[in-house]
Amino acid sequence: MNNIIEVRNSLEAKSLKVCVVGIGRIGLPTALSFAKSGLHTIGVDINENLVSTINSGVFPLKDEPGYEEIFNDVIKNKMFSATTKIEDAVPNSNLILLSLPTPMDENNIPDYSALRNAASRLSESLTSNSLVIVESTVEPGFIEDEMVSIISKSGRLKIEENFFIGVCPENANPGEILHDFTNLPRLIAGINNDVTKIIKIIYNFVFPVEIVEMPNCKTANAVKLTTNVFRDVNIAFVSELSLMFEKLGIDTMKVLEAAKKKYNFQIHYPGAGVGGPCLPINSYQLLNSAKRAGVKLSMIESGRKINEKMPDHVVKLTSDAFKESNKSLQNSDILILGVSYKPNVKDIQLSPAEKIIKKLQNLGTNVYVYDPYFPSENVFGIKVEDNLDDILPKMDAAIIVTDHDDFKNIKISSFTKMKNPILIDTRGIIDPSSAKLEKVIFRGLGRGNS
Ligand SMILES: NC(=O)c1ccc[n+]([C@@H]2O[C@H](COP(=O)([O-])OP(=O)(O)OC[C@H]3O[C@@H](n4cnc5c(N)ncnc54)[C@H](O)[C@@H]3O)[C@@H](O)[C@H]2O)c1
């Protein structure tokens, strides 16, 4: 895999064998894209249920539009299958993509154990001249400083001699991965310029998008973190502003909609907090890099603090609304609308809903959940309701935590059926004046009356 002509030929002959380690939210669509391009692809995952679901022909990512059809085709044509055995898959592949999770621990320290583990396994099983591409989000320098030395440790493999490494930090958005894989430019970098060129040829073969060559792996990883942390910090900025606008009687949504008319304003929205597998972790990854570099990144630090405090504000808005209606929170029935960390996906990783639920329970309330992505499932210890119309009349209050499209279509009059109509909107999807018209006791995060 160090010869451009050979790689081109193996792509044309479709003889390049691909292995994707970690076939979750990002890895599965990636593996399916490679298989769809005509390259035999095997997916490796430690999750036995996931592997057997895939091998029995059932597509597991139902909230990822467009991929089910591709999945059915490549399974039928035997271009893709899954296994739990990395030791079987890797020796039969020349291109190994790592799409493993990079979460953080309870102290917000990035956890690269899945990548380190996989690198150790590669050290034993990688065949000579293979190329490893890390798609997981890692800190700048992790590839050069850690991955290379772990893979080399068995002594069989020497970087730039008989194994090669590079990165393509994944940028896709859950719920719209097919759109992003066919539209968003992808950043790539190799351990040297020749490897970068080879990765470019491979990704050009699979993805119909601009492939952007970066000077080295650490710069590519720095770009990935910069784009996401930009969002985390900007959400903190508007969330903090929204707290003040609430007090000043200014509607933050009106401010933002008007501000975005200016060509160089990039809109971000305040909310109940920032969750998911990317933004909060990516901020802590950069903070970890800063610590190692002996640098302080105070803006990112403050941004994190603000975003992590937003669930407290949601509880405060709720308690204010209860005071206005002369009702005690104790023993009240409150419905959380949406537990996903973002709209229109089935994903609760680091969702602010969890903190809001725990805080409300600690105040003695009975918390119920409705989320169309989790009907009848158990989420955060609560069985999710499967019918909104049935549960609303039993509630004292409802809190919109996630702005799923389904919630945008709920008529405001539906909330008047609650025992004690209190509505808290943390995502700016309810028009405060229509809530007032319907005599719902309303609190909108950041929505001062203007
Ligand atoms: N989900 C996103 O929005 C998103 C977007 C861009 C980038 N990323 C990055 O992509 C990477 C993967 O994220 P994801 O969201 O796909 O994670 P995920 O949790 O959905 O999938 C990871 C998969 O890896 C498997 N796994 C864990 N340890 C393993 C091991 N040792 N060997 C084999 N399989 C193992 C898990 O069972 C899981 O199926 C992360 O670095 C993440 O930051 C995620």
Tab-separated table of N, CA, C and O and ligand atoms in Angstrom, residues 21-27 44-47 50 99-102 114 117-118 135-137 170-174 224 277-278 282 341 347 349, ligand 1:
chain	number	residue	atom	x	y	z
A	21	VAL	N	-13.028	-1.541	11.755
A	21	VAL	CA	-13.109	-1.978	13.157
A	21	VAL	C	-13.936	-0.948	13.920
A	21	VAL	O	-13.574	0.240	13.980
A	22	GLY	N	-15.065	-1.400	14.482
A	22	GLY	CA	-16.028	-0.498	15.122
A	22	GLY	C	-17.094	-0.148	14.103
A	22	GLY	O	-16.900	0.723	13.255
A	23	ILE	N	-18.234	-0.881	14.146
A	23	ILE	CA	-19.274	-0.631	13.126
A	23	ILE	C	-20.533	-0.082	13.796
A	23	ILE	O	-21.618	-0.619	13.681
A	24	GLY	N	-20.336	1.034	14.493
A	24	GLY	CA	-21.445	1.718	15.153
A	24	GLY	C	-21.996	2.805	14.249
A	24	GLY	O	-22.040	2.670	13.027
A	25	ARG	N	-22.374	3.900	14.855
A	25	ARG	CA	-23.027	5.013	14.155
A	25	ARG	C	-22.229	5.480	12.927
A	25	ARG	O	-22.791	5.733	11.876
A	26	ILE	N	-20.931	5.584	13.079
A	26	ILE	CA	-20.103	6.080	11.979
A	26	ILE	C	-19.497	4.924	11.186
A	26	ILE	O	-19.476	4.939	9.945
A	27	GLY	N	-19.017	3.907	11.906
A	27	GLY	CA	-18.295	2.819	11.233
A	27	GLY	C	-19.172	2.011	10.285
A	27	GLY	O	-18.715	1.608	9.208
A	44	VAL	N	-15.783	-5.302	11.968
A	44	VAL	CA	-15.451	-5.986	13.229
A	44	VAL	C	-16.056	-5.197	14.377
A	44	VAL	O	-15.938	-3.967	14.412
A	45	ASP	N	-16.696	-5.921	15.299
A	45	ASP	CA	-17.228	-5.224	16.475
A	45	ASP	C	-17.253	-6.186	17.651
A	45	ASP	O	-17.470	-7.387	17.473
A	46	ILE	N	-17.037	-5.632	18.856
A	46	ILE	CA	-17.098	-6.503	20.043
A	46	ILE	C	-18.544	-6.781	20.462
A	46	ILE	O	-18.786	-7.646	21.288
A	47	ASN	N	-19.467	-6.029	19.895
A	47	ASN	CA	-20.878	-6.200	20.260
A	47	ASN	C	-21.474	-7.395	19.479
A	47	ASN	O	-21.795	-7.281	18.297
A	50	LEU	N	-24.905	-6.914	17.840
A	50	LEU	CA	-24.849	-6.093	16.622
A	50	LEU	C	-24.363	-6.934	15.449
A	50	LEU	O	-24.954	-6.908	14.356
A	99	SER	N	-12.911	2.924	13.474
A	99	SER	CA	-14.007	3.846	13.788
A	99	SER	C	-14.490	3.531	15.192
A	99	SER	O	-15.672	3.290	15.437
A	100	LEU	N	-13.550	3.516	16.104
A	100	LEU	CA	-13.821	3.093	17.474
A	100	LEU	C	-14.211	4.274	18.345
A	100	LEU	O	-13.838	5.420	18.053
A	101	PRO	N	-14.945	4.002	19.422
A	101	PRO	CA	-15.394	5.116	20.268
A	101	PRO	C	-14.223	5.766	21.007
A	101	PRO	O	-13.262	5.096	21.389
A	102	THR	N	-14.334	7.068	21.200
A	102	THR	CA	-13.330	7.813	21.972
A	102	THR	C	-14.081	8.651	23.005
A	102	THR	O	-14.194	9.873	22.871
A	114	ALA	N	-10.197	1.946	23.553
A	114	ALA	CA	-10.621	1.086	22.433
A	114	ALA	C	-9.584	1.164	21.302
A	114	ALA	O	-9.225	0.145	20.702
A	117	ASN	N	-6.380	-0.620	22.434
A	117	ASN	CA	-6.634	-2.058	22.355
A	117	ASN	C	-6.523	-2.581	20.936
A	117	ASN	O	-5.859	-3.581	20.673
A	118	ALA	N	-7.207	-1.862	20.039
A	118	ALA	CA	-7.208	-2.293	18.634
A	118	ALA	C	-5.783	-2.217	18.071
A	118	ALA	O	-5.352	-3.110	17.335
A	135	GLU	N	-10.354	6.896	11.782
A	135	GLU	CA	-11.450	7.852	11.552
A	135	GLU	C	-11.969	8.413	12.870
A	135	GLU	O	-12.678	9.418	12.881
A	136	SER	N	-11.641	7.747	13.981
A	136	SER	CA	-12.095	8.228	15.293
A	136	SER	C	-11.522	9.610	15.563
A	136	SER	O	-10.469	9.977	15.036
A	137	THR	N	-12.215	10.341	16.441
A	137	THR	CA	-11.741	11.673	16.810
A	137	THR	C	-10.704	11.547	17.922
A	137	THR	O	-11.015	11.041	18.997
A	170	GLU	N	-13.694	11.846	11.114
A	170	GLU	CA	-15.071	11.811	10.626
A	170	GLU	C	-15.852	13.045	11.066
A	170	GLU	O	-15.771	13.448	12.204
A	171	ASN	N	-16.613	13.586	10.118
A	171	ASN	CA	-17.317	14.846	10.344
A	171	ASN	C	-18.818	14.739	10.235
A	171	ASN	O	-19.520	15.745	10.359
A	172	ALA	N	-19.325	13.527	9.957
A	172	ALA	CA	-20.748	13.398	9.619
A	172	ALA	C	-21.629	13.611	10.843
A	172	ALA	O	-21.210	13.406	11.980
A	173	ASN	N	-22.848	13.987	10.559
A	173	ASN	CA	-23.844	14.268	11.581
A	173	ASN	C	-24.814	13.105	11.702
A	173	ASN	O	-25.437	12.747	10.704
A	174	PRO	N	-25.002	12.538	12.907
A	174	PRO	CA	-25.976	11.460	13.040
A	174	PRO	C	-27.335	11.878	12.480
A	174	PRO	O	-27.759	13.023	12.645
A	224	LYS	N	-10.609	18.882	12.962
A	224	LYS	CA	-11.848	18.219	13.417
A	224	LYS	C	-12.278	18.775	14.787
A	224	LYS	O	-13.442	19.120	15.004
A	277	PRO	N	-22.025	12.325	21.382
A	277	PRO	CA	-20.707	11.697	21.443
A	277	PRO	C	-19.599	12.616	20.952
A	277	PRO	O	-18.447	12.195	20.892
A	278	CYS	N	-19.924	13.855	20.585
A	278	CYS	CA	-18.875	14.688	19.986
A	278	CYS	C	-18.580	15.955	20.793
A	278	CYS	O	-17.537	16.042	21.438
A	282	ASN	N	-15.194	16.525	22.632
A	282	ASN	CA	-14.163	17.199	21.837
A	282	ASN	C	-13.584	18.400	22.581
A	282	ASN	O	-12.383	18.671	22.504
A	341	TYR	N	-30.098	13.593	22.578
A	341	TYR	CA	-29.306	14.799	22.788
A	341	TYR	C	-29.489	15.803	21.662
A	341	TYR	O	-29.163	16.977	21.806
A	347	ASP	N	-30.517	8.748	20.125
A	347	ASP	CA	-29.206	8.736	20.765
A	347	ASP	C	-29.261	9.561	22.049
A	347	ASP	O	-29.578	10.760	22.012
A	349	GLN	N	-26.607	9.676	24.314
A	349	GLN	CA	-25.276	9.837	24.912
A	349	GLN	C	-25.102	11.255	25.458
A	349	GLN	O	-25.243	12.233	24.737
B	1	LIG	N1	-21.553	9.712	16.269
B	1	LIG	C1	-21.135	10.881	15.832
B	1	LIG	O1	-21.859	11.847	15.771
B	1	LIG	C2	-19.723	11.069	15.348
B	1	LIG	C3	-19.469	12.029	14.362
B	1	LIG	C4	-18.171	12.210	13.942
B	1	LIG	C5	-17.150	11.475	14.536
B	1	LIG	N2	-17.431	10.571	15.505
B	1	LIG	C6	-16.329	9.822	16.077
B	1	LIG	O2	-16.318	8.545	15.469
B	1	LIG	C7	-15.840	7.571	16.409
B	1	LIG	C8	-16.853	6.452	16.518
B	1	LIG	O3	-18.032	7.014	17.057
B	1	LIG	P1	-19.461	6.336	16.903
B	1	LIG	O4	-20.444	7.395	17.216
B	1	LIG	O5	-19.567	5.597	15.629
B	1	LIG	O6	-19.406	5.301	18.119
B	1	LIG	P2	-20.411	4.091	18.376
B	1	LIG	O7	-20.354	3.853	19.823
B	1	LIG	O8	-21.715	4.301	17.705
B	1	LIG	O9	-19.695	2.880	17.612
B	1	LIG	C9	-18.486	2.345	18.029
B	1	LIG	C10	-18.551	0.832	17.852
B	1	LIG	O10	-17.275	0.305	18.233
B	1	LIG	C11	-17.501	-0.911	18.935
B	1	LIG	N3	-16.322	-1.191	19.752
B	1	LIG	C12	-15.952	-0.649	20.938
B	1	LIG	N4	-14.764	-1.130	21.331
B	1	LIG	C13	-14.385	-2.001	20.366
B	1	LIG	C14	-13.231	-2.810	20.177
B	1	LIG	N5	-12.225	-2.813	21.066
B	1	LIG	N6	-13.166	-3.578	19.064
B	1	LIG	C15	-14.172	-3.586	18.155
B	1	LIG	N7	-15.280	-2.840	18.275
B	1	LIG	C16	-15.376	-2.049	19.362
B	1	LIG	C17	-18.763	-0.663	19.726
B	1	LIG	O11	-19.383	-1.883	20.084
B	1	LIG	C18	-19.586	0.175	18.742
B	1	LIG	O12	-20.437	-0.636	17.955
B	1	LIG	C19	-15.584	8.326	17.715
B	1	LIG	O13	-14.241	8.726	17.787
B	1	LIG	C20	-16.459	9.562	17.569
B	1	LIG	O14	-15.960	10.647	18.295
B	1	LIG	C21	-18.702	10.319	15.909
